[in-house]
């Protein structure tokens, strides 16, 4: 998806985030968790679980999801939705990767449709 009129905010290099890991970025809109999958895909979501507010950036990354470290809720990195029987969602943000330089679009925070 392209975001032609978006203002992009640099957040670092892809190598700053370990494979299957995360980095927390403080923004005017709150803490954003930026994840890197084993396939080198990068996703950005709000850094709090919709269940009890656990820091998703401290969770376990697997495939295109993260497991919350508090109560094992699994959150889709693509949609921000809780997976399985759990219900709830966090906002997602567009991420741009230009030769490893990462940027996020704060103006386009999207909430997954229930």
mmCIF file of N, CA and C in Angstrom:
data_model
loop_
_atom_site.group_PDB
_atom_site.id
_atom_site.type_symbol
_atom_site.label_atom_id
_atom_site.label_comp_id
_atom_site.label_asym_id
_atom_site.label_seq_id
_atom_site.Cartn_x
_atom_site.Cartn_y
_atom_site.Cartn_z
ATOM 1 N N UNK A 1 0.849 -1.172 0.000
ATOM 2 C CA UNK A 1 0.000 0.000 0.000
ATOM 3 C C UNK A 1 0.895 1.235 0.000
ATOM 4 N N UNK A 2 0.559 2.240 -0.786
ATOM 5 C CA UNK A 2 1.337 3.473 -0.812
ATOM 6 C C UNK A 2 0.610 4.550 -0.030
ATOM 7 N N UNK A 3 1.381 5.454 0.515
ATOM 8 C CA UNK A 3 0.862 6.550 1.330
ATOM 9 C C UNK A 3 1.473 7.851 0.814
ATOM 10 N N UNK A 4 1.030 8.353 -0.356
ATOM 11 C CA UNK A 4 1.710 9.472 -1.011
ATOM 12 C C UNK A 4 1.711 10.781 -0.224
ATOM 13 N N UNK A 5 0.674 11.062 0.533
ATOM 14 C CA UNK A 5 0.592 12.346 1.235
ATOM 15 C C UNK A 5 1.005 12.248 2.696
ATOM 16 N N UNK A 6 1.625 11.158 3.062
ATOM 17 C CA UNK A 6 1.980 10.908 4.450
ATOM 18 C C UNK A 6 3.311 11.555 4.802
ATOM 19 N N UNK A 7 3.433 11.985 6.060
ATOM 20 C CA UNK A 7 4.700 12.461 6.592
ATOM 21 C C UNK A 7 5.371 11.291 7.279
ATOM 22 N N UNK A 8 6.580 10.980 6.841
ATOM 23 C CA UNK A 8 7.312 9.828 7.364
ATOM 24 C C UNK A 8 8.315 10.283 8.407
ATOM 25 N N UNK A 9 8.389 9.534 9.497
ATOM 26 C CA UNK A 9 9.282 9.838 10.615
ATOM 27 C C UNK A 9 10.340 8.742 10.716
ATOM 28 N N UNK A 10 11.623 9.092 10.504
ATOM 29 C CA UNK A 10 12.673 8.076 10.564
ATOM 30 C C UNK A 10 12.786 7.476 11.966
ATOM 31 N N UNK A 11 12.987 6.160 12.011
ATOM 32 C CA UNK A 11 13.098 5.480 13.307
ATOM 33 C C UNK A 11 14.361 4.632 13.427
ATOM 34 N N UNK A 12 15.215 4.649 12.404
ATOM 35 C CA UNK A 12 16.455 3.890 12.482
ATOM 36 C C UNK A 12 16.610 2.934 11.323
ATOM 37 N N UNK A 13 17.541 2.004 11.496
ATOM 38 C CA UNK A 13 17.866 1.039 10.457
ATOM 39 C C UNK A 13 17.285 -0.321 10.807
ATOM 40 N N UNK A 14 16.984 -1.110 9.793
ATOM 41 C CA UNK A 14 16.424 -2.437 10.029
ATOM 42 C C UNK A 14 17.358 -3.287 10.889
ATOM 43 N N UNK A 15 18.658 -3.045 10.788
ATOM 44 C CA UNK A 15 19.609 -3.834 11.583
ATOM 45 C C UNK A 15 19.560 -3.476 13.067
ATOM 46 N N UNK A 16 18.869 -2.388 13.416
ATOM 47 C CA UNK A 16 18.675 -2.028 14.833
ATOM 48 C C UNK A 16 17.692 -2.978 15.511
ATOM 49 N N UNK A 17 16.935 -3.719 14.715
ATOM 50 C CA UNK A 17 15.926 -4.639 15.246
ATOM 51 C C UNK A 17 16.382 -6.058 14.934
ATOM 52 N N UNK A 18 16.556 -6.899 15.939
ATOM 53 C CA UNK A 18 16.987 -8.272 15.649
ATOM 54 C C UNK A 18 15.899 -9.055 14.927
ATOM 55 N N UNK A 19 16.315 -10.064 14.152
ATOM 56 C CA UNK A 19 15.337 -10.954 13.536
ATOM 57 C C UNK A 19 14.462 -11.558 14.633
ATOM 58 N N UNK A 20 13.151 -11.625 14.383
ATOM 59 C CA UNK A 20 12.166 -12.113 15.351
ATOM 60 C C UNK A 20 12.226 -11.312 16.657
ATOM 61 N N UNK A 21 12.498 -10.016 16.524
ATOM 62 C CA UNK A 21 12.587 -9.156 17.698
ATOM 63 C C UNK A 21 11.829 -7.864 17.488
ATOM 64 N N UNK A 22 11.987 -6.963 18.452
ATOM 65 C CA UNK A 22 11.254 -5.700 18.416
ATOM 66 C C UNK A 22 12.094 -4.576 18.992
ATOM 67 N N UNK A 23 11.635 -3.394 18.720
ATOM 68 C CA UNK A 23 12.219 -2.177 19.270
ATOM 69 C C UNK A 23 11.051 -1.266 19.614
ATOM 70 N N UNK A 24 11.146 -0.582 20.733
ATOM 71 C CA UNK A 24 10.093 0.350 21.148
ATOM 72 C C UNK A 24 10.514 1.767 20.765
ATOM 73 N N UNK A 25 9.596 2.497 20.138
ATOM 74 C CA UNK A 25 9.851 3.868 19.707
ATOM 75 C C UNK A 25 8.860 4.777 20.417
ATOM 76 N N UNK A 26 9.361 5.806 21.098
ATOM 77 C CA UNK A 26 8.478 6.788 21.738
ATOM 78 C C UNK A 26 8.117 7.857 20.719
ATOM 79 N N UNK A 27 6.807 8.136 20.592
ATOM 80 C CA UNK A 27 6.322 9.123 19.635
ATOM 81 C C UNK A 27 5.319 10.035 20.351
ATOM 82 N N UNK A 28 4.941 11.140 19.714
ATOM 83 C CA UNK A 28 3.891 11.985 20.298
ATOM 84 C C UNK A 28 2.556 11.247 20.450
ATOM 85 N N UNK A 29 2.377 10.138 19.739
ATOM 86 C CA UNK A 29 1.149 9.340 19.824
ATOM 87 C C UNK A 29 1.271 8.177 20.794
ATOM 88 N N UNK A 30 2.368 8.110 21.528
ATOM 89 C CA UNK A 30 2.584 7.027 22.478
ATOM 90 C C UNK A 30 3.688 6.094 22.021
ATOM 91 N N UNK A 31 3.859 5.005 22.762
ATOM 92 C CA UNK A 31 4.895 4.031 22.433
ATOM 93 C C UNK A 31 4.435 3.143 21.280
ATOM 94 N N UNK A 32 5.330 2.980 20.313
ATOM 95 C CA UNK A 32 5.069 2.149 19.151
ATOM 96 C C UNK A 32 6.085 1.012 19.162
ATOM 97 N N UNK A 33 5.609 -0.205 18.984
ATOM 98 C CA UNK A 33 6.486 -1.370 18.891
ATOM 99 C C UNK A 33 6.729 -1.657 17.413
ATOM 100 N N UNK A 34 7.998 -1.733 17.045
ATOM 101 C CA UNK A 34 8.379 -2.028 15.665
ATOM 102 C C UNK A 34 9.006 -3.417 15.656
ATOM 103 N N UNK A 35 8.446 -4.308 14.866
ATOM 104 C CA UNK A 35 8.839 -5.713 14.851
ATOM 105 C C UNK A 35 9.504 -6.078 13.527
ATOM 106 N N UNK A 36 10.453 -7.014 13.611
ATOM 107 C CA UNK A 36 11.106 -7.577 12.419
ATOM 108 C C UNK A 36 10.930 -9.089 12.477
ATOM 109 N N UNK A 37 10.307 -9.622 11.445
ATOM 110 C CA UNK A 37 10.052 -11.062 11.412
ATOM 111 C C UNK A 37 11.291 -11.808 10.914
ATOM 112 N N UNK A 38 11.234 -13.124 10.992
ATOM 113 C CA UNK A 38 12.323 -13.961 10.489
ATOM 114 C C UNK A 38 12.510 -13.787 8.985
ATOM 115 N N UNK A 39 11.458 -13.340 8.286
ATOM 116 C CA UNK A 39 11.513 -13.118 6.838
ATOM 117 C C UNK A 39 11.909 -11.689 6.496
ATOM 118 N N UNK A 40 12.358 -10.905 7.476
ATOM 119 C CA UNK A 40 12.791 -9.514 7.293
ATOM 120 C C UNK A 40 11.648 -8.552 6.995
ATOM 121 N N UNK A 41 10.425 -8.912 7.309
ATOM 122 C CA UNK A 41 9.311 -7.978 7.174
ATOM 123 C C UNK A 41 9.258 -7.130 8.439
ATOM 124 N N UNK A 42 8.846 -5.880 8.290
ATOM 125 C CA UNK A 42 8.789 -4.961 9.424
ATOM 126 C C UNK A 42 7.358 -4.467 9.601
ATOM 127 N N UNK A 43 6.888 -4.479 10.861
ATOM 128 C CA UNK A 43 5.538 -4.037 11.197
ATOM 129 C C UNK A 43 5.611 -3.105 12.399
ATOM 130 N N UNK A 44 4.649 -2.195 12.503
ATOM 131 C CA UNK A 44 4.577 -1.284 13.648
ATOM 132 C C UNK A 44 3.153 -1.279 14.203
ATOM 133 N N UNK A 45 3.044 -1.453 15.522
ATOM 134 C CA UNK A 45 1.750 -1.430 16.209
ATOM 135 C C UNK A 45 1.919 -0.723 17.544
ATOM 136 N N UNK A 46 0.807 -0.335 18.138
ATOM 137 C CA UNK A 46 0.862 0.242 19.480
ATOM 138 C C UNK A 46 1.489 -0.777 20.431
ATOM 139 N N UNK A 47 2.265 -0.283 21.381
ATOM 140 C CA UNK A 47 3.025 -1.173 22.271
ATOM 141 C C UNK A 47 2.256 -1.516 23.539
ATOM 142 N N UNK A 48 1.004 -1.886 23.402
ATOM 143 C CA UNK A 48 0.255 -2.365 24.575
ATOM 144 C C UNK A 48 -0.798 -3.374 24.132
ATOM 145 N N UNK A 49 -0.853 -4.451 24.859
ATOM 146 C CA UNK A 49 -1.815 -5.506 24.561
ATOM 147 C C UNK A 49 -3.228 -5.006 24.878
ATOM 148 N N UNK A 50 -4.215 -5.327 24.045
ATOM 149 C CA UNK A 50 -5.585 -4.884 24.323
ATOM 150 C C UNK A 50 -6.196 -5.567 25.541
ATOM 151 N N UNK A 51 -5.566 -6.615 26.049
ATOM 152 C CA UNK A 51 -6.097 -7.351 27.190
ATOM 153 C C UNK A 51 -5.801 -6.625 28.498
ATOM 154 N N UNK A 52 -4.543 -6.554 28.886
ATOM 155 C CA UNK A 52 -4.160 -5.936 30.160
ATOM 156 C C UNK A 52 -3.036 -4.914 30.004
ATOM 157 N N UNK A 53 -2.738 -4.501 28.762
ATOM 158 C CA UNK A 53 -1.752 -3.450 28.541
ATOM 159 C C UNK A 53 -0.301 -3.893 28.550
ATOM 160 N N UNK A 54 -0.034 -5.179 28.463
ATOM 161 C CA UNK A 54 1.350 -5.668 28.446
ATOM 162 C C UNK A 54 2.139 -5.077 27.293
ATOM 163 N N UNK A 55 3.442 -4.895 27.494
ATOM 164 C CA UNK A 55 4.323 -4.336 26.465
ATOM 165 C C UNK A 55 4.562 -5.382 25.377
ATOM 166 N N UNK A 56 3.914 -5.212 24.234
ATOM 167 C CA UNK A 56 4.054 -6.171 23.144
ATOM 168 C C UNK A 56 5.479 -6.222 22.610
ATOM 169 N N UNK A 57 6.234 -5.116 22.743
ATOM 170 C CA UNK A 57 7.620 -5.098 22.276
ATOM 171 C C UNK A 57 8.488 -6.091 23.050
ATOM 172 N N UNK A 58 8.005 -6.575 24.183
ATOM 173 C CA UNK A 58 8.747 -7.554 24.977
ATOM 174 C C UNK A 58 8.245 -8.974 24.739
ATOM 175 N N UNK A 59 7.319 -9.133 23.800
ATOM 176 C CA UNK A 59 6.740 -10.437 23.515
ATOM 177 C C UNK A 59 7.575 -11.259 22.560
ATOM 178 N N UNK A 60 7.089 -12.445 22.265
ATOM 179 C CA UNK A 60 7.768 -13.374 21.368
ATOM 180 C C UNK A 60 7.177 -13.217 19.966
ATOM 181 N N UNK A 61 8.048 -12.962 18.984
ATOM 182 C CA UNK A 61 7.628 -12.799 17.596
ATOM 183 C C UNK A 61 7.685 -14.155 16.902
ATOM 184 N N UNK A 62 6.598 -14.514 16.237
ATOM 185 C CA UNK A 62 6.528 -15.756 15.476
ATOM 186 C C UNK A 62 5.648 -15.520 14.272
ATOM 187 N N UNK A 63 6.140 -15.959 13.110
ATOM 188 C CA UNK A 63 5.459 -15.701 11.842
ATOM 189 C C UNK A 63 5.153 -14.202 11.755
ATOM 190 N N UNK A 64 3.890 -13.818 11.578
ATOM 191 C CA UNK A 64 3.504 -12.404 11.506
ATOM 192 C C UNK A 64 2.638 -12.058 12.705
ATOM 193 N N UNK A 65 3.075 -12.521 13.880
ATOM 194 C CA UNK A 65 2.326 -12.292 15.120
ATOM 195 C C UNK A 65 3.303 -12.120 16.268
ATOM 196 N N UNK A 66 2.774 -11.594 17.377
ATOM 197 C CA UNK A 66 3.544 -11.464 18.613
ATOM 198 C C UNK A 66 2.685 -11.995 19.753
ATOM 199 N N UNK A 67 3.316 -12.700 20.675
ATOM 200 C CA UNK A 67 2.627 -13.196 21.862
ATOM 201 C C UNK A 67 2.942 -12.272 23.028
ATOM 202 N N UNK A 68 1.907 -11.749 23.658
ATOM 203 C CA UNK A 68 2.064 -10.841 24.786
ATOM 204 C C UNK A 68 2.783 -11.562 25.932
ATOM 205 N N UNK A 69 3.742 -10.897 26.578
ATOM 206 C CA UNK A 69 4.479 -11.551 27.657
ATOM 207 C C UNK A 69 3.672 -11.723 28.945
ATOM 208 N N UNK A 70 2.539 -11.046 29.091
ATOM 209 C CA UNK A 70 1.777 -11.143 30.338
ATOM 210 C C UNK A 70 0.844 -12.345 30.385
ATOM 211 N N UNK A 71 -0.017 -12.488 29.380
ATOM 212 C CA UNK A 71 -1.047 -13.531 29.439
ATOM 213 C C UNK A 71 -1.165 -14.325 28.142
ATOM 214 N N UNK A 72 -0.131 -14.285 27.326
ATOM 215 C CA UNK A 72 -0.042 -15.103 26.109
ATOM 216 C C UNK A 72 -1.087 -14.813 25.040
ATOM 217 N N UNK A 73 -1.664 -13.615 25.027
ATOM 218 C CA UNK A 73 -2.527 -13.265 23.906
ATOM 219 C C UNK A 73 -1.648 -13.146 22.665
ATOM 220 N N UNK A 74 -2.163 -13.589 21.520
ATOM 221 C CA UNK A 74 -1.434 -13.498 20.268
ATOM 222 C C UNK A 74 -2.061 -12.395 19.425
ATOM 223 N N UNK A 75 -1.222 -11.455 18.973
ATOM 224 C CA UNK A 75 -1.681 -10.289 18.214
ATOM 225 C C UNK A 75 -1.076 -10.339 16.813
ATOM 226 N N UNK A 76 -1.911 -10.167 15.799
ATOM 227 C CA UNK A 76 -1.446 -10.116 14.419
ATOM 228 C C UNK A 76 -0.660 -8.834 14.190
ATOM 229 N N UNK A 77 0.538 -8.947 13.634
ATOM 230 C CA UNK A 77 1.327 -7.763 13.308
ATOM 231 C C UNK A 77 0.780 -7.058 12.076
ATOM 232 N N UNK A 78 0.057 -7.788 11.228
ATOM 233 C CA UNK A 78 -0.512 -7.207 10.012
ATOM 234 C C UNK A 78 -1.755 -6.376 10.296
ATOM 235 N N UNK A 79 -2.640 -6.890 11.148
ATOM 236 C CA UNK A 79 -3.939 -6.233 11.365
ATOM 237 C C UNK A 79 -4.083 -5.583 12.733
ATOM 238 N N UNK A 80 -3.275 -5.998 13.702
ATOM 239 C CA UNK A 80 -3.417 -5.512 15.067
ATOM 240 C C UNK A 80 -4.467 -6.252 15.870
ATOM 241 N N UNK A 81 -5.152 -7.212 15.253
ATOM 242 C CA UNK A 81 -6.225 -7.955 15.930
ATOM 243 C C UNK A 81 -5.679 -9.092 16.790
ATOM 244 N N UNK A 82 -6.381 -9.344 17.894
ATOM 245 C CA UNK A 82 -6.097 -10.525 18.697
ATOM 246 C C UNK A 82 -6.530 -11.750 17.891
ATOM 247 N N UNK A 83 -5.725 -12.807 17.960
ATOM 248 C CA UNK A 83 -6.009 -14.020 17.209
ATOM 249 C C UNK A 83 -6.592 -15.089 18.120
ATOM 250 N N UNK A 84 -7.191 -16.109 17.519
ATOM 251 C CA UNK A 84 -7.791 -17.188 18.295
ATOM 252 C C UNK A 84 -9.098 -16.737 18.913
ATOM 253 N N UNK A 85 -9.367 -17.218 20.111
ATOM 254 C CA UNK A 85 -10.629 -16.917 20.791
ATOM 255 C C UNK A 85 -10.640 -15.529 21.434
ATOM 256 N N UNK A 86 -9.482 -14.902 21.573
ATOM 257 C CA UNK A 86 -9.410 -13.586 22.215
ATOM 258 C C UNK A 86 -9.939 -12.502 21.292
ATOM 259 N N UNK A 87 -10.464 -11.428 21.895
ATOM 260 C CA UNK A 87 -11.004 -10.321 21.110
ATOM 261 C C UNK A 87 -10.384 -9.017 21.566
ATOM 262 N N UNK A 88 -10.133 -8.137 20.615
ATOM 263 C CA UNK A 88 -9.530 -6.842 20.880
ATOM 264 C C UNK A 88 -8.540 -6.533 19.776
ATOM 265 N N UNK A 89 -8.054 -5.313 19.756
ATOM 266 C CA UNK A 89 -7.115 -4.910 18.711
ATOM 267 C C UNK A 89 -6.303 -3.715 19.173
ATOM 268 N N UNK A 90 -5.162 -3.552 18.536
ATOM 269 C CA UNK A 90 -4.326 -2.366 18.711
ATOM 270 C C UNK A 90 -4.194 -1.695 17.350
ATOM 271 N N UNK A 91 -3.812 -0.448 17.358
ATOM 272 C CA UNK A 91 -3.640 0.278 16.101
ATOM 273 C C UNK A 91 -2.342 -0.137 15.422
ATOM 274 N N UNK A 92 -2.375 -0.149 14.103
ATOM 275 C CA UNK A 92 -1.193 -0.433 13.297
ATOM 276 C C UNK A 92 -0.741 0.850 12.610
ATOM 277 N N UNK A 93 0.512 0.888 12.212
ATOM 278 C CA UNK A 93 1.054 2.034 11.488
ATOM 279 C C UNK A 93 1.768 1.560 10.242
ATOM 280 N N UNK A 94 1.716 2.343 9.167
ATOM 281 C CA UNK A 94 2.495 2.008 7.980
ATOM 282 C C UNK A 94 3.989 2.140 8.279
ATOM 283 N N UNK A 95 4.767 1.236 7.714
ATOM 284 C CA UNK A 95 6.224 1.268 7.829
ATOM 285 C C UNK A 95 6.802 1.322 6.432
ATOM 286 N N UNK A 96 7.793 2.174 6.263
ATOM 287 C CA UNK A 96 8.495 2.260 4.981
ATOM 288 C C UNK A 96 9.934 1.800 5.197
ATOM 289 N N UNK A 97 10.398 0.935 4.310
ATOM 290 C CA UNK A 97 11.758 0.410 4.360
ATOM 291 C C UNK A 97 12.449 0.791 3.061
ATOM 292 N N UNK A 98 13.357 1.751 3.129
ATOM 293 C CA UNK A 98 14.101 2.180 1.944
ATOM 294 C C UNK A 98 15.555 1.776 2.117
ATOM 295 N N UNK A 99 15.906 0.642 1.536
ATOM 296 C CA UNK A 99 17.270 0.117 1.628
ATOM 297 C C UNK A 99 17.725 -0.035 3.072
ATOM 298 N N UNK A 100 16.806 -0.450 3.940
ATOM 299 C CA UNK A 100 17.131 -0.678 5.342
ATOM 300 C C UNK A 100 16.826 0.482 6.259
ATOM 301 N N UNK A 101 16.626 1.685 5.720
ATOM 302 C CA UNK A 101 16.258 2.849 6.535
ATOM 303 C C UNK A 101 14.754 2.806 6.776
ATOM 304 N N UNK A 102 14.349 2.723 8.053
ATOM 305 C CA UNK A 102 12.944 2.570 8.406
ATOM 306 C C UNK A 102 12.311 3.891 8.800
ATOM 307 N N UNK A 103 11.063 4.078 8.394
ATOM 308 C CA UNK A 103 10.259 5.238 8.769
ATOM 309 C C UNK A 103 8.848 4.754 9.062
ATOM 310 N N UNK A 104 8.153 5.472 9.953
ATOM 311 C CA UNK A 104 6.750 5.181 10.218
ATOM 312 C C UNK A 104 5.919 6.414 9.919
ATOM 313 N N UNK A 105 4.649 6.184 9.610
ATOM 314 C CA UNK A 105 3.701 7.250 9.306
ATOM 315 C C UNK A 105 2.748 7.387 10.490
ATOM 316 N N UNK A 106 2.981 8.374 11.325
ATOM 317 C CA UNK A 106 2.165 8.533 12.531
ATOM 318 C C UNK A 106 0.752 8.990 12.228
ATOM 319 N N UNK A 107 0.554 9.693 11.135
ATOM 320 C CA UNK A 107 -0.769 10.201 10.808
ATOM 321 C C UNK A 107 -1.737 9.134 10.308
ATOM 322 N N UNK A 108 -1.237 7.954 10.027
ATOM 323 C CA UNK A 108 -2.073 6.909 9.448
ATOM 324 C C UNK A 108 -2.281 5.739 10.392
ATOM 325 N N UNK A 109 -2.339 5.996 11.694
ATOM 326 C CA UNK A 109 -2.602 4.916 12.628
ATOM 327 C C UNK A 109 -3.989 4.370 12.333
ATOM 328 N N UNK A 110 -4.067 3.056 12.122
ATOM 329 C CA UNK A 110 -5.335 2.449 11.731
ATOM 330 C C UNK A 110 -5.774 1.428 12.772
ATOM 331 N N UNK A 111 -7.044 1.448 13.103
ATOM 332 C CA UNK A 111 -7.608 0.458 14.015
ATOM 333 C C UNK A 111 -8.249 -0.632 13.187
ATOM 334 N N UNK A 112 -7.948 -1.855 13.528
ATOM 335 C CA UNK A 112 -8.537 -2.995 12.822
ATOM 336 C C UNK A 112 -10.046 -3.002 13.037
ATOM 337 N N UNK A 113 -10.769 -3.307 11.985
ATOM 338 C CA UNK A 113 -12.232 -3.426 12.088
ATOM 339 C C UNK A 113 -12.573 -4.685 12.861
ATOM 340 N N UNK A 114 -13.525 -4.597 13.743
ATOM 341 C CA UNK A 114 -13.950 -5.763 14.536
ATOM 342 C C UNK A 114 -14.888 -6.620 13.712
#
